[in-house]
C-alpha cells in the first residue's frame, strides 16, 4: 500500500476504505487498520472520522523513513531525488568527517579502515563493492560521535544503494578507493579541514556526474 501511494497509483483517486482494503488483500479489518496506522505514521495518509483516509501530498511524507525513501527511489524520474539526497550528504558527511577527525577513537578508526579495506577487496572481486562503500560512509558517521549524524546512517545506507548503482553505471567502475583513503588518512592525522575537503570532493564528484547526465531544471 505504501509503495502504491508513493509511486502514484492513488493519484487523483479516492483511497479505499478499510473494508475494501481488507477484501482486496485478503486480510482482517484489524490488520488493515494497523497498516493504515503505519502509513499515517509515515506521513503518507491521514485518517479522520467521517472523512475517511486521505492520501497526503509529498510535502507531508516522512523522507527520513527508510521505507518511504526506498519507495520514492523506485519511482520513475528519481534522478532529481538522488540529486537532492546528495545535496543533503554534502551538507552532513563532510562535517561528520571533520568531527571524526577530532573525536574518533581507535575502535572508530578501525571500523573506517575496515570499510576501506573492504572497498579495496571489492576491486578484486573479493567483497561486495556496494556494501563496502556503504560500510565506509556509515563508519564515519558513527565516528563523529554526534547522535544526530549517527541516526542518519539508515537513511544514508538506503539512499546510497541507489545512488552508488546510478553513479557506477555512469562511470563504468566502482568508487575511487584512493579518494576515500584520503578521508581516512585525514581522520587519523586529526586534520579536520583535510577530512572535510576529502569527503566533500567525493560527494561533489557524485553531484557532478548527476548534473552532467541530468542537468538540474531551471
mmCIF file of C-alpha atoms in Angstrom:
data_model
loop_
_atom_site.group_PDB
_atom_site.id
_atom_site.type_symbol
_atom_site.label_atom_id
_atom_site.label_comp_id
_atom_site.label_asym_id
_atom_site.label_seq_id
_atom_site.Cartn_x
_atom_site.Cartn_y
_atom_site.Cartn_z
ATOM 1 C CA UNK A 1 0.000 0.000 0.000
ATOM 2 C CA UNK A 2 2.824 2.387 0.853
ATOM 3 C CA UNK A 3 4.648 1.672 -2.384
ATOM 4 C CA UNK A 4 1.414 2.155 -4.323
ATOM 5 C CA UNK A 5 0.878 5.574 -2.729
ATOM 6 C CA UNK A 6 4.445 6.758 -3.299
ATOM 7 C CA UNK A 7 4.575 5.527 -6.899
ATOM 8 C CA UNK A 8 1.405 7.445 -7.720
ATOM 9 C CA UNK A 9 -1.139 4.656 -8.023
ATOM 10 C CA UNK A 10 -3.607 6.617 -5.903
ATOM 11 C CA UNK A 11 -3.054 9.980 -7.580
ATOM 12 C CA UNK A 12 -6.447 11.591 -8.237
ATOM 13 C CA UNK A 13 -8.183 8.557 -6.742
ATOM 14 C CA UNK A 14 -10.147 8.025 -3.555
ATOM 15 C CA UNK A 15 -8.223 5.854 -1.103
ATOM 16 C CA UNK A 16 -10.093 2.594 -0.398
ATOM 17 C CA UNK A 17 -11.984 2.081 2.847
ATOM 18 C CA UNK A 18 -10.728 -0.413 5.451
ATOM 19 C CA UNK A 19 -13.387 -2.870 4.311
ATOM 20 C CA UNK A 20 -12.298 -2.543 0.669
ATOM 21 C CA UNK A 21 -8.617 -2.935 1.557
ATOM 22 C CA UNK A 22 -9.336 -5.973 3.711
ATOM 23 C CA UNK A 23 -11.176 -7.598 0.822
ATOM 24 C CA UNK A 24 -8.527 -6.668 -1.780
ATOM 25 C CA UNK A 25 -5.647 -8.035 0.287
ATOM 26 C CA UNK A 26 -7.448 -10.942 1.920
ATOM 27 C CA UNK A 27 -6.725 -9.824 5.481
ATOM 28 C CA UNK A 28 -8.790 -8.913 8.523
ATOM 29 C CA UNK A 29 -10.102 -5.428 9.273
ATOM 30 C CA UNK A 30 -7.798 -5.242 12.316
ATOM 31 C CA UNK A 31 -4.724 -5.952 10.154
ATOM 32 C CA UNK A 32 -5.860 -3.325 7.665
ATOM 33 C CA UNK A 33 -6.383 -0.823 10.475
ATOM 34 C CA UNK A 34 -2.834 -1.375 11.737
ATOM 35 C CA UNK A 35 -1.461 -0.959 8.217
ATOM 36 C CA UNK A 36 -3.264 2.367 7.847
ATOM 37 C CA UNK A 37 -1.822 3.468 11.206
ATOM 38 C CA UNK A 38 1.674 2.689 9.922
ATOM 39 C CA UNK A 39 1.020 4.637 6.730
ATOM 40 C CA UNK A 40 -0.208 7.535 8.849
ATOM 41 C CA UNK A 41 2.980 7.444 10.945
ATOM 42 C CA UNK A 42 4.986 7.652 7.701
ATOM 43 C CA UNK A 43 3.040 10.747 6.715
ATOM 44 C CA UNK A 44 1.532 9.073 3.643
ATOM 45 C CA UNK A 45 -2.115 9.259 4.673
ATOM 46 C CA UNK A 46 -4.334 10.942 7.217
ATOM 47 C CA UNK A 47 -7.368 9.233 8.686
ATOM 48 C CA UNK A 48 -10.144 11.259 10.301
ATOM 49 C CA UNK A 49 -13.640 10.343 11.481
ATOM 50 C CA UNK A 50 -16.288 10.901 8.816
ATOM 51 C CA UNK A 51 -13.612 11.959 6.314
ATOM 52 C CA UNK A 52 -12.054 8.580 5.678
ATOM 53 C CA UNK A 53 -8.433 8.028 4.725
ATOM 54 C CA UNK A 54 -6.826 10.675 2.525
ATOM 55 C CA UNK A 55 -3.523 10.404 0.700
ATOM 56 C CA UNK A 56 -1.235 13.223 1.804
ATOM 57 C CA UNK A 57 0.866 15.417 -0.504
ATOM 58 C CA UNK A 58 4.553 14.606 -0.925
ATOM 59 C CA UNK A 59 5.464 17.530 1.342
ATOM 60 C CA UNK A 60 3.890 15.663 4.273
ATOM 61 C CA UNK A 61 5.768 12.384 3.751
ATOM 62 C CA UNK A 62 8.466 11.429 6.223
ATOM 63 C CA UNK A 63 11.505 11.380 3.942
ATOM 64 C CA UNK A 64 13.655 10.143 6.816
ATOM 65 C CA UNK A 65 11.613 6.940 6.939
ATOM 66 C CA UNK A 66 13.690 4.365 5.079
ATOM 67 C CA UNK A 67 10.604 2.658 3.603
ATOM 68 C CA UNK A 68 9.317 5.949 2.183
ATOM 69 C CA UNK A 69 12.727 6.846 0.765
ATOM 70 C CA UNK A 70 13.162 3.407 -0.817
ATOM 71 C CA UNK A 71 9.731 3.593 -2.428
ATOM 72 C CA UNK A 72 10.449 7.095 -3.704
ATOM 73 C CA UNK A 73 13.692 5.898 -5.257
ATOM 74 C CA UNK A 74 11.728 3.158 -7.027
ATOM 75 C CA UNK A 75 9.634 5.750 -8.844
ATOM 76 C CA UNK A 76 10.435 6.813 -12.355
ATOM 77 C CA UNK A 77 12.444 10.013 -12.705
ATOM 78 C CA UNK A 78 14.133 9.537 -9.332
ATOM 79 C CA UNK A 79 17.314 11.294 -10.517
ATOM 80 C CA UNK A 80 16.130 14.583 -9.018
ATOM 81 C CA UNK A 81 15.661 12.809 -5.689
ATOM 82 C CA UNK A 82 19.204 11.429 -5.943
ATOM 83 C CA UNK A 83 20.468 14.951 -6.558
ATOM 84 C CA UNK A 84 18.599 16.232 -3.514
ATOM 85 C CA UNK A 85 19.852 13.345 -1.386
ATOM 86 C CA UNK A 86 23.450 14.060 -2.341
ATOM 87 C CA UNK A 87 22.891 17.744 -1.579
ATOM 88 C CA UNK A 88 21.940 16.577 1.921
ATOM 89 C CA UNK A 89 25.048 14.386 2.065
ATOM 90 C CA UNK A 90 27.360 17.237 1.114
ATOM 91 C CA UNK A 91 25.874 19.269 3.961
ATOM 92 C CA UNK A 92 26.314 16.478 6.516
ATOM 93 C CA UNK A 93 29.057 13.987 5.694
ATOM 94 C CA UNK A 94 31.989 16.416 5.288
ATOM 95 C CA UNK A 95 31.175 17.859 8.710
ATOM 96 C CA UNK A 96 30.801 14.340 10.067
ATOM 97 C CA UNK A 97 34.260 13.517 8.746
ATOM 98 C CA UNK A 98 35.649 16.728 10.283
ATOM 99 C CA UNK A 99 34.140 15.796 13.644
ATOM 100 C CA UNK A 100 35.519 12.266 13.340
ATOM 101 C CA UNK A 101 38.995 13.742 12.891
ATOM 102 C CA UNK A 102 38.535 15.447 16.253
ATOM 103 C CA UNK A 103 36.838 12.788 18.358
ATOM 104 C CA UNK A 104 37.144 9.328 16.745
ATOM 105 C CA UNK A 105 38.582 6.632 18.978
ATOM 106 C CA UNK A 106 40.709 3.691 17.928
ATOM 107 C CA UNK A 107 37.644 1.467 17.525
ATOM 108 C CA UNK A 108 36.008 4.059 15.284
ATOM 109 C CA UNK A 109 39.123 4.359 13.137
ATOM 110 C CA UNK A 110 39.322 0.566 12.911
ATOM 111 C CA UNK A 111 35.751 0.450 11.547
ATOM 112 C CA UNK A 112 36.541 3.120 8.957
ATOM 113 C CA UNK A 113 39.719 1.294 7.972
ATOM 114 C CA UNK A 114 37.789 -1.981 7.720
ATOM 115 C CA UNK A 115 35.342 -0.311 5.338
ATOM 116 C CA UNK A 116 38.217 0.958 3.197
ATOM 117 C CA UNK A 117 39.863 -2.478 3.173
ATOM 118 C CA UNK A 118 36.566 -3.971 2.054
ATOM 119 C CA UNK A 119 36.464 -1.442 -0.785
ATOM 120 C CA UNK A 120 39.961 -2.469 -1.875
ATOM 121 C CA UNK A 121 38.970 -6.132 -1.658
ATOM 122 C CA UNK A 122 35.881 -5.377 -3.749
ATOM 123 C CA UNK A 123 38.106 -4.019 -6.508
ATOM 124 C CA UNK A 124 39.495 -7.550 -6.787
ATOM 125 C CA UNK A 125 36.098 -9.204 -6.636
ATOM 126 C CA UNK A 126 36.546 -10.319 -3.034
ATOM 127 C CA UNK A 127 33.736 -8.265 -1.497
ATOM 128 C CA UNK A 128 30.534 -6.502 -2.456
ATOM 129 C CA UNK A 129 31.516 -3.014 -3.688
ATOM 130 C CA UNK A 130 28.146 -1.553 -2.745
ATOM 131 C CA UNK A 131 28.127 -2.899 0.817
ATOM 132 C CA UNK A 132 31.798 -1.978 1.293
ATOM 133 C CA UNK A 133 31.228 1.625 0.202
ATOM 134 C CA UNK A 134 28.216 1.955 2.485
ATOM 135 C CA UNK A 135 30.157 0.468 5.419
ATOM 136 C CA UNK A 136 32.866 3.103 4.966
ATOM 137 C CA UNK A 137 30.456 6.052 4.978
ATOM 138 C CA UNK A 138 28.373 4.728 7.881
ATOM 139 C CA UNK A 139 31.526 4.136 9.935
ATOM 140 C CA UNK A 140 32.456 7.803 9.532
ATOM 141 C CA UNK A 141 29.008 8.957 10.643
ATOM 142 C CA UNK A 142 29.375 6.767 13.735
ATOM 143 C CA UNK A 143 32.877 8.093 14.365
ATOM 144 C CA UNK A 144 31.540 11.657 14.522
ATOM 145 C CA UNK A 145 30.015 10.806 17.936
ATOM 146 C CA UNK A 146 27.163 13.160 17.016
ATOM 147 C CA UNK A 147 23.877 11.350 17.750
ATOM 148 C CA UNK A 148 22.020 13.290 15.043
ATOM 149 C CA UNK A 149 24.545 12.333 12.377
ATOM 150 C CA UNK A 150 24.603 8.756 13.641
ATOM 151 C CA UNK A 151 20.828 8.493 13.322
ATOM 152 C CA UNK A 152 21.161 9.364 9.640
ATOM 153 C CA UNK A 153 23.053 6.110 8.999
ATOM 154 C CA UNK A 154 19.946 4.161 7.938
ATOM 155 C CA UNK A 155 18.738 6.852 5.554
ATOM 156 C CA UNK A 156 22.256 7.196 4.119
ATOM 157 C CA UNK A 157 22.529 3.419 3.676
ATOM 158 C CA UNK A 158 19.132 3.177 1.985
ATOM 159 C CA UNK A 159 19.702 6.006 -0.488
ATOM 160 C CA UNK A 160 23.349 5.117 -1.146
ATOM 161 C CA UNK A 161 22.251 1.760 -2.552
ATOM 162 C CA UNK A 162 20.525 3.557 -5.402
ATOM 163 C CA UNK A 163 22.979 6.454 -5.648
ATOM 164 C CA UNK A 164 26.063 4.228 -5.904
ATOM 165 C CA UNK A 165 24.459 1.967 -8.510
ATOM 166 C CA UNK A 166 23.479 5.020 -10.531
ATOM 167 C CA UNK A 167 26.897 6.692 -10.444
ATOM 168 C CA UNK A 168 28.795 3.445 -11.005
ATOM 169 C CA UNK A 169 26.681 2.817 -14.081
ATOM 170 C CA UNK A 170 27.682 6.235 -15.422
ATOM 171 C CA UNK A 171 31.375 5.846 -14.564
ATOM 172 C CA UNK A 172 31.577 2.211 -15.592
ATOM 173 C CA UNK A 173 33.507 1.427 -12.412
ATOM 174 C CA UNK A 174 33.172 1.395 -8.644
ATOM 175 C CA UNK A 175 34.116 4.161 -6.224
ATOM 176 C CA UNK A 176 37.580 5.737 -6.237
ATOM 177 C CA UNK A 177 39.199 3.997 -3.281
ATOM 178 C CA UNK A 178 42.174 6.363 -3.211
ATOM 179 C CA UNK A 179 39.865 9.344 -2.727
ATOM 180 C CA UNK A 180 38.180 7.530 0.157
ATOM 181 C CA UNK A 181 41.601 6.726 1.619
ATOM 182 C CA UNK A 182 42.306 10.471 1.838
ATOM 183 C CA UNK A 183 39.372 10.819 4.233
ATOM 184 C CA UNK A 184 40.727 8.067 6.479
ATOM 185 C CA UNK A 185 44.261 9.497 6.368
ATOM 186 C CA UNK A 186 42.962 12.916 7.401
ATOM 187 C CA UNK A 187 40.950 11.433 10.274
ATOM 188 C CA UNK A 188 43.989 9.508 11.511
ATOM 189 C CA UNK A 189 46.063 12.693 11.241
ATOM 190 C CA UNK A 190 43.384 14.573 13.238
ATOM 191 C CA UNK A 191 43.165 17.069 10.382
ATOM 192 C CA UNK A 192 39.531 18.220 10.363
ATOM 193 C CA UNK A 193 39.962 20.565 7.415
ATOM 194 C CA UNK A 194 41.517 17.890 5.207
ATOM 195 C CA UNK A 195 38.859 15.349 6.222
ATOM 196 C CA UNK A 196 36.110 17.819 5.356
ATOM 197 C CA UNK A 197 37.616 18.644 1.964
ATOM 198 C CA UNK A 198 38.275 14.994 1.082
ATOM 199 C CA UNK A 199 34.703 13.971 1.845
ATOM 200 C CA UNK A 200 33.306 16.995 0.048
ATOM 201 C CA UNK A 201 35.348 16.013 -3.013
ATOM 202 C CA UNK A 202 33.855 12.507 -3.065
ATOM 203 C CA UNK A 203 30.262 13.736 -2.856
ATOM 204 C CA UNK A 204 30.964 16.672 -5.181
ATOM 205 C CA UNK A 205 32.074 14.197 -7.836
ATOM 206 C CA UNK A 206 28.751 12.368 -7.458
ATOM 207 C CA UNK A 207 26.800 15.601 -7.840
ATOM 208 C CA UNK A 208 28.911 16.448 -10.875
ATOM 209 C CA UNK A 209 28.076 13.121 -12.505
ATOM 210 C CA UNK A 210 24.374 13.606 -11.871
ATOM 211 C CA UNK A 211 24.495 17.166 -13.225
ATOM 212 C CA UNK A 212 26.384 16.052 -16.334
ATOM 213 C CA UNK A 213 23.870 13.340 -17.143
ATOM 214 C CA UNK A 214 20.727 15.105 -15.940
ATOM 215 C CA UNK A 215 21.142 18.903 -15.647
ATOM 216 C CA UNK A 216 19.093 20.476 -12.911
ATOM 217 C CA UNK A 217 15.870 22.127 -14.121
ATOM 218 C CA UNK A 218 15.957 25.898 -14.497
#
